Coordinates of C-alpha atoms in Angstrom, one line a residue:
M1 CA -33.2 0.8 -14.0
I2 CA -32.0 0.9 -10.4
Q3 CA -28.2 0.8 -10.1
A4 CA -26.3 0.5 -6.9
T5 CA -22.6 0.0 -6.0
G6 CA -20.9 -0.9 -2.7
T7 CA -18.0 -2.7 -1.0
H8 CA -18.5 -5.3 1.6
V9 CA -15.7 -5.8 4.2
F10 CA -15.7 -9.2 5.8
T11 CA -15.2 -9.4 9.6
T12 CA -13.9 -13.0 9.5
P13 CA -10.8 -14.3 7.6
L14 CA -11.3 -16.1 4.3
P15 CA -9.5 -19.5 4.1
L16 CA -7.4 -19.6 0.9
E17 CA -6.7 -22.6 -1.3
E18 CA -3.0 -22.7 -0.4
G19 CA -3.6 -22.8 3.3
E20 CA -3.3 -19.2 4.4
L21 CA -6.0 -16.9 5.8
L22 CA -6.9 -13.6 4.2
G23 CA -7.9 -11.2 7.0
N24 CA -10.7 -8.8 6.5
P25 CA -11.1 -9.2 2.7
Q26 CA -13.3 -6.8 0.8
V27 CA -15.4 -7.3 -2.4
A28 CA -16.7 -4.4 -4.5
W29 CA -20.0 -5.0 -6.3
A30 CA -22.5 -3.3 -8.6
A31 CA -26.2 -4.2 -8.8
Y32 CA -28.6 -3.5 -11.7
G33 CA -32.3 -3.9 -10.7
E34 CA -33.2 -5.2 -7.3
P35 CA -31.4 -8.6 -6.7
S36 CA -33.4 -10.9 -4.5
D37 CA -32.8 -14.5 -3.4
G38 CA -33.6 -17.0 -6.1
K39 CA -34.2 -14.4 -8.8
A40 CA -30.8 -12.6 -9.4
V41 CA -28.2 -13.4 -12.0
V42 CA -24.5 -13.1 -11.0
L43 CA -22.2 -11.6 -13.6
L44 CA -18.5 -12.1 -13.4
H45 CA -15.9 -10.0 -15.3
D46 CA -12.9 -11.0 -17.3
L47 CA -9.2 -10.6 -16.6
A48 CA -8.7 -6.9 -17.3
Q49 CA -12.2 -5.7 -16.5
S50 CA -13.9 -4.3 -13.3
H51 CA -17.2 -5.1 -11.6
L52 CA -18.8 -2.0 -13.2
A53 CA -20.4 -3.9 -16.1
L54 CA -22.4 -0.9 -17.3
G55 CA -19.8 1.8 -16.6
P56 CA -19.7 4.7 -16.2
A57 CA -17.2 5.3 -19.0
E58 CA -13.7 6.1 -17.9
D59 CA -11.9 9.3 -19.1
S60 CA -9.2 7.1 -20.6
A61 CA -8.4 5.0 -23.7
Y62 CA -8.4 1.9 -21.5
Q63 CA -12.0 1.1 -20.4
P64 CA -12.2 -1.5 -17.6
S65 CA -15.9 -0.7 -17.1
G66 CA -18.9 -0.9 -19.4
W67 CA -18.0 -4.2 -20.9
G68 CA -21.5 -5.7 -20.2
R69 CA -23.7 -3.3 -22.2
A70 CA -24.5 -6.0 -24.8
L71 CA -25.6 -8.3 -22.0
V72 CA -27.4 -6.1 -19.5
G73 CA -30.2 -3.7 -20.3
T74 CA -33.7 -3.3 -21.5
N75 CA -34.6 -5.9 -24.1
H76 CA -31.2 -7.6 -23.6
A77 CA -30.5 -11.1 -22.5
L78 CA -30.2 -9.8 -18.9
D79 CA -33.0 -7.3 -18.5
P80 CA -32.7 -5.9 -14.9
A81 CA -36.4 -5.3 -14.8
V82 CA -37.0 -9.0 -15.2
T83 CA -33.7 -10.5 -14.1
P84 CA -31.8 -8.4 -11.6
V85 CA -28.0 -8.6 -11.9
I86 CA -25.3 -8.5 -9.3
S87 CA -21.7 -8.1 -10.5
P88 CA -19.0 -8.7 -7.8
G89 CA -15.4 -7.8 -8.3
L90 CA -13.1 -10.8 -8.2
L91 CA -10.5 -11.0 -5.5
G92 CA -7.2 -9.7 -6.9
S93 CA -8.8 -7.2 -9.2
P94 CA -7.5 -3.7 -8.4
F95 CA -10.8 -1.9 -8.8
G96 CA -12.1 -2.1 -5.2
S97 CA -11.9 -5.8 -4.1
T98 CA -8.9 -7.0 -2.1
S99 CA -5.8 -7.0 -4.3
P100 CA -2.2 -6.1 -4.0
A101 CA -3.3 -2.5 -4.7
T102 CA -5.6 -2.2 -1.7
L103 CA -4.6 -1.4 1.8
N104 CA -3.7 -4.1 4.3
P105 CA -6.0 -3.3 7.3
V106 CA -3.3 -4.3 9.7
T107 CA -0.4 -2.2 8.4
G108 CA -2.2 0.5 6.6
A109 CA 0.1 0.1 3.6
R110 CA -0.7 -1.5 0.2
W111 CA -0.8 -5.3 0.3
G112 CA 1.7 -5.5 -2.6
L113 CA 3.6 -8.8 -2.5
D114 CA 2.5 -9.4 1.1
L115 CA -0.9 -10.5 -0.2
P116 CA -1.1 -14.3 -0.2
P117 CA -1.3 -15.9 -3.7
L118 CA -4.9 -16.1 -4.9
T119 CA -6.4 -18.8 -7.1
V120 CA -9.6 -19.1 -9.1
Q121 CA -11.0 -21.2 -6.2
D122 CA -10.3 -18.3 -3.8
M123 CA -12.1 -15.9 -6.2
A124 CA -15.1 -18.2 -6.2
R125 CA -15.2 -18.4 -2.4
G126 CA -15.0 -14.6 -2.3
V127 CA -18.0 -14.3 -4.7
S128 CA -20.0 -16.8 -2.6
A129 CA -19.2 -14.9 0.6
S130 CA -20.2 -11.6 -0.9
L131 CA -23.5 -13.0 -2.1
R132 CA -24.3 -14.3 1.3
T133 CA -23.8 -10.8 2.8
L134 CA -26.3 -9.5 0.3
G135 CA -28.8 -12.1 1.3
L136 CA -28.4 -14.3 -1.8
S137 CA -28.1 -18.0 -0.9
H138 CA -29.6 -19.1 -4.3
V139 CA -29.4 -17.4 -7.7
R140 CA -31.0 -18.1 -11.0
A141 CA -27.7 -18.2 -12.9
V142 CA -24.0 -17.3 -12.9
V143 CA -22.7 -15.7 -16.1
G144 CA -18.9 -15.4 -16.5
V145 CA -16.7 -14.0 -19.2
G146 CA -13.2 -15.3 -19.7
L147 CA -11.6 -15.5 -16.3
G148 CA -15.1 -14.9 -14.9
G149 CA -16.2 -18.1 -16.7
H150 CA -13.6 -20.1 -14.8
V151 CA -14.8 -18.6 -11.6
A152 CA -18.4 -19.4 -12.5
L153 CA -17.6 -23.1 -13.1
R154 CA -15.5 -23.4 -9.9
L155 CA -18.3 -21.7 -8.0
A156 CA -20.9 -24.2 -9.3
A157 CA -18.6 -27.1 -8.3
L158 CA -17.9 -25.7 -4.8
F159 CA -21.5 -24.7 -4.1
P160 CA -23.7 -27.1 -6.1
D161 CA -27.0 -25.6 -4.8
L162 CA -26.1 -22.0 -5.4
A163 CA -27.3 -21.6 -9.0
E164 CA -29.7 -23.2 -11.4
G165 CA -27.6 -22.4 -14.4
V166 CA -24.1 -21.3 -15.5
V167 CA -23.2 -19.4 -18.7
V168 CA -19.6 -19.4 -19.7
I169 CA -18.6 -17.0 -22.5
G170 CA -15.1 -17.2 -24.1
A171 CA -13.6 -19.8 -21.7
A172 CA -12.7 -23.5 -21.8
R173 CA -11.7 -25.7 -18.9
A174 CA -8.2 -24.3 -19.1
L175 CA -6.2 -21.9 -21.3
T176 CA -4.2 -23.3 -24.1
E177 CA -0.5 -24.1 -23.4
G178 CA 0.7 -21.1 -25.4
V179 CA -1.6 -18.6 -23.6
R180 CA -0.9 -20.1 -20.2
E181 CA 2.8 -19.7 -20.8
K182 CA 2.4 -16.1 -22.0
L183 CA 0.3 -15.1 -18.9
G184 CA 2.5 -17.1 -16.6
L185 CA 5.6 -15.2 -17.6
S186 CA 4.2 -11.9 -16.4
W187 CA 6.0 -12.1 -13.1
Q188 CA 9.3 -12.9 -14.8
V189 CA 9.0 -10.1 -17.3
L190 CA 8.1 -7.5 -14.6
R191 CA 11.0 -8.5 -12.4
A192 CA 13.4 -7.8 -15.2
D193 CA 12.1 -4.2 -15.3
P194 CA 14.2 -1.8 -13.1
D195 CA 11.1 0.3 -12.5
Y196 CA 9.4 -2.7 -10.8
R197 CA 11.8 -2.3 -7.8
D198 CA 11.0 -5.7 -6.4
G199 CA 7.3 -4.8 -6.2
L200 CA 8.0 -1.7 -4.1
Y201 CA 7.3 0.9 -6.9
A202 CA 5.3 4.0 -5.9
P203 CA 1.7 4.1 -7.2
D204 CA 2.6 7.0 -9.4
A205 CA 5.8 5.4 -10.7
P206 CA 4.8 1.9 -11.9
P207 CA 6.8 -0.2 -14.4
R208 CA 5.0 1.5 -17.3
K209 CA 7.2 0.2 -20.1
T210 CA 6.7 -3.4 -19.2
M211 CA 3.0 -3.1 -18.4
R212 CA 2.5 -1.4 -21.8
K213 CA 4.2 -4.3 -23.5
L214 CA 2.2 -6.9 -21.6
R215 CA -1.1 -5.1 -22.6
L216 CA -0.1 -5.0 -26.3
D217 CA 0.8 -8.7 -26.2
L218 CA -2.6 -9.5 -24.7
Q219 CA -4.4 -7.4 -27.3
K220 CA -3.0 -9.6 -30.0
L221 CA -4.8 -12.5 -28.4
L222 CA -8.0 -10.6 -27.7
C223 CA -8.4 -8.5 -30.9
G224 CA -8.3 -10.3 -34.2
R225 CA -9.0 -9.0 -37.7
E226 CA -12.8 -9.3 -37.2
Y227 CA -12.9 -7.1 -34.1
L228 CA -10.4 -4.5 -35.6
S229 CA -12.4 -4.3 -38.9
A230 CA -15.6 -3.8 -37.0
M231 CA -14.2 -1.1 -34.7
F232 CA -11.8 0.9 -36.9
P233 CA -11.7 2.2 -40.4
D234 CA -8.2 1.1 -41.1
L235 CA -5.2 -0.6 -39.6
E236 CA -3.4 2.6 -38.8
S237 CA -6.4 3.8 -36.7
A238 CA -6.6 0.4 -34.9
R239 CA -2.9 0.5 -34.1
A240 CA -3.1 4.0 -32.7
A241 CA -6.1 3.1 -30.5
Q242 CA -4.4 0.0 -29.2
E243 CA -1.2 1.9 -28.3
A244 CA -3.3 4.6 -26.5
D245 CA -5.1 1.8 -24.7
A246 CA -1.8 0.2 -23.6
D247 CA -0.5 3.5 -22.4
A248 CA -3.6 4.1 -20.3
F249 CA -3.6 0.5 -19.0
A250 CA 0.0 0.9 -17.8
D251 CA -1.0 3.9 -15.8
T252 CA -4.2 2.4 -14.4
F253 CA -3.7 -1.3 -13.7
D254 CA -1.5 -2.2 -10.8
A255 CA 1.4 -4.3 -11.9
V256 CA 1.5 -6.8 -9.0
S257 CA -2.2 -7.2 -9.3
W258 CA -1.9 -8.0 -13.0
A259 CA 0.8 -10.6 -12.5
S260 CA -1.2 -12.2 -9.7
L261 CA -4.3 -12.4 -11.8
C262 CA -2.4 -13.7 -14.8
S263 CA -0.8 -16.4 -12.6
A264 CA -4.2 -17.5 -11.2
Y265 CA -5.7 -17.7 -14.6
A266 CA -2.7 -19.5 -16.1
G267 CA -2.8 -22.1 -13.3
S268 CA -6.5 -22.8 -13.5
D269 CA -8.0 -26.0 -14.8
V270 CA -11.6 -26.3 -13.6
S271 CA -12.3 -29.8 -15.0
D272 CA -11.6 -31.5 -11.8
G273 CA -14.8 -30.1 -10.3
F274 CA -17.2 -31.0 -13.2
S275 CA -18.6 -34.1 -11.4
Q276 CA -19.8 -31.8 -8.5
I277 CA -21.8 -29.5 -10.8
R278 CA -25.6 -29.8 -10.7
A279 CA -26.5 -26.6 -12.6
R280 CA -27.2 -26.6 -16.3
V281 CA -24.2 -25.2 -18.2
L282 CA -24.1 -23.2 -21.5
L283 CA -20.7 -22.8 -23.1
V284 CA -20.5 -19.9 -25.6
A285 CA -17.6 -19.8 -28.0
G286 CA -16.3 -17.6 -30.8
A287 CA -14.9 -19.3 -33.9
S288 CA -11.6 -17.4 -33.8
D289 CA -11.1 -16.8 -30.1
A290 CA -7.4 -17.3 -29.3
M291 CA -8.2 -17.2 -25.5
A292 CA -10.7 -20.1 -25.8
P293 CA -10.4 -21.8 -29.2
V294 CA -13.7 -23.3 -30.3
N295 CA -12.4 -26.9 -30.4
R296 CA -11.2 -26.5 -26.8
V297 CA -14.6 -25.2 -25.7
R298 CA -16.2 -28.1 -27.5
D299 CA -13.9 -30.5 -25.6
T300 CA -15.0 -28.9 -22.4
Y301 CA -18.6 -29.5 -23.3
H302 CA -17.9 -33.2 -23.9
L303 CA -16.1 -33.4 -20.5
L304 CA -19.1 -31.8 -18.7
S305 CA -21.5 -34.1 -20.4
A306 CA -19.3 -37.2 -19.5
A307 CA -19.4 -36.0 -15.9
G308 CA -23.3 -36.0 -16.0
V309 CA -23.8 -32.3 -16.3
S310 CA -26.7 -31.0 -18.5
A311 CA -24.5 -28.9 -20.8
R312 CA -25.0 -27.1 -24.1
F313 CA -22.4 -25.8 -26.6
L314 CA -23.0 -22.7 -28.8
E315 CA -20.7 -21.3 -31.4
L316 CA -21.7 -17.7 -32.0
P317 CA -22.2 -16.7 -35.6
G318 CA -20.3 -13.7 -37.0
P319 CA -17.1 -12.2 -35.5
G320 CA -15.5 -14.7 -33.2
D321 CA -12.4 -13.3 -31.6
H322 CA -12.4 -12.8 -27.9
A323 CA -13.0 -9.0 -27.9
S324 CA -15.9 -9.4 -30.3
L325 CA -18.0 -11.8 -28.1
L326 CA -19.8 -9.0 -26.2
L327 CA -20.1 -6.5 -29.1
D328 CA -23.5 -7.6 -30.4
S329 CA -26.5 -7.8 -28.1
E330 CA -28.8 -9.4 -30.7
R331 CA -26.8 -12.6 -31.2
L332 CA -26.5 -13.1 -27.4
H333 CA -30.1 -12.3 -26.6
G334 CA -31.8 -15.3 -28.1
P335 CA -29.5 -18.1 -26.9
L336 CA -29.0 -16.7 -23.4
S337 CA -32.7 -15.8 -22.9
D338 CA -33.7 -19.3 -24.0
F339 CA -31.2 -20.9 -21.6
L340 CA -32.2 -18.7 -18.7
R341 CA -35.9 -19.5 -19.2
R342 CA -35.0 -23.2 -18.5
C343 CA -33.2 -22.3 -15.3

């Protein structure tokens, strides 16, 4: 399987939803197989992941890469030999795409709080622009997980002729009120930490204590009993692994980038664009997913159908919390392969 990675730096500014222009943005990407126009599938990552869907594995308890191994690979739903895959990094993600952690090309310093606020719509426009630079004006499908699912739906609404199909895994039209409030408070919680220093902390001296707490809070939403039982022999082992993950996350994930992404996700409701979507849509839900409760995903299916979209809803059998959705390649293979054959 051919793998390639790269970063595209745009020579023209990107207009942002709130009216500002983002000068010389960059989008990191990874390709699996040989993406070509009309044949490729676009794969979009979740809130705390990177564009490196197949890794390599990090030397860390926190693993932002490698999350797509149940989706991409030989005899998987996305087999690069048959369906080449392109995985762009979302704007705001601190793993190579323009984010508060990257350098402002004008000043040479980190963007930090000087980076204009980014929205899910801006992320979708960034993905579209990066695809055009790779010669992809039309793709077979866009597959998004969590936050990436929001971007996929917004992308399909903004650019109705881009994709034949959209697969959304673990996302509804908007987060629940409780999750939106929790993510939306990230800025407030960080500003209360003296180590945050009004966003002017040094890269090697981030607000670790608060970032660790924010990660542990998110883990409670992502990892339910089903996931923990499948991954760890006992509760003590699970707790130790989650604490190690949170420690590594606090050292790895830029704090301003995290708060910016959380704010964008919390403020996103993609239902206003449903009437513009021409692609087929498959919504994949887990029975116990706190990030996208199954009833909320089902409601999203009804809204899509009412807007004239050819939509399908699938509740995965077996473990259903958010962290479990991409664990088992077998239960994803059949439904996704069948859907993609129709695209």
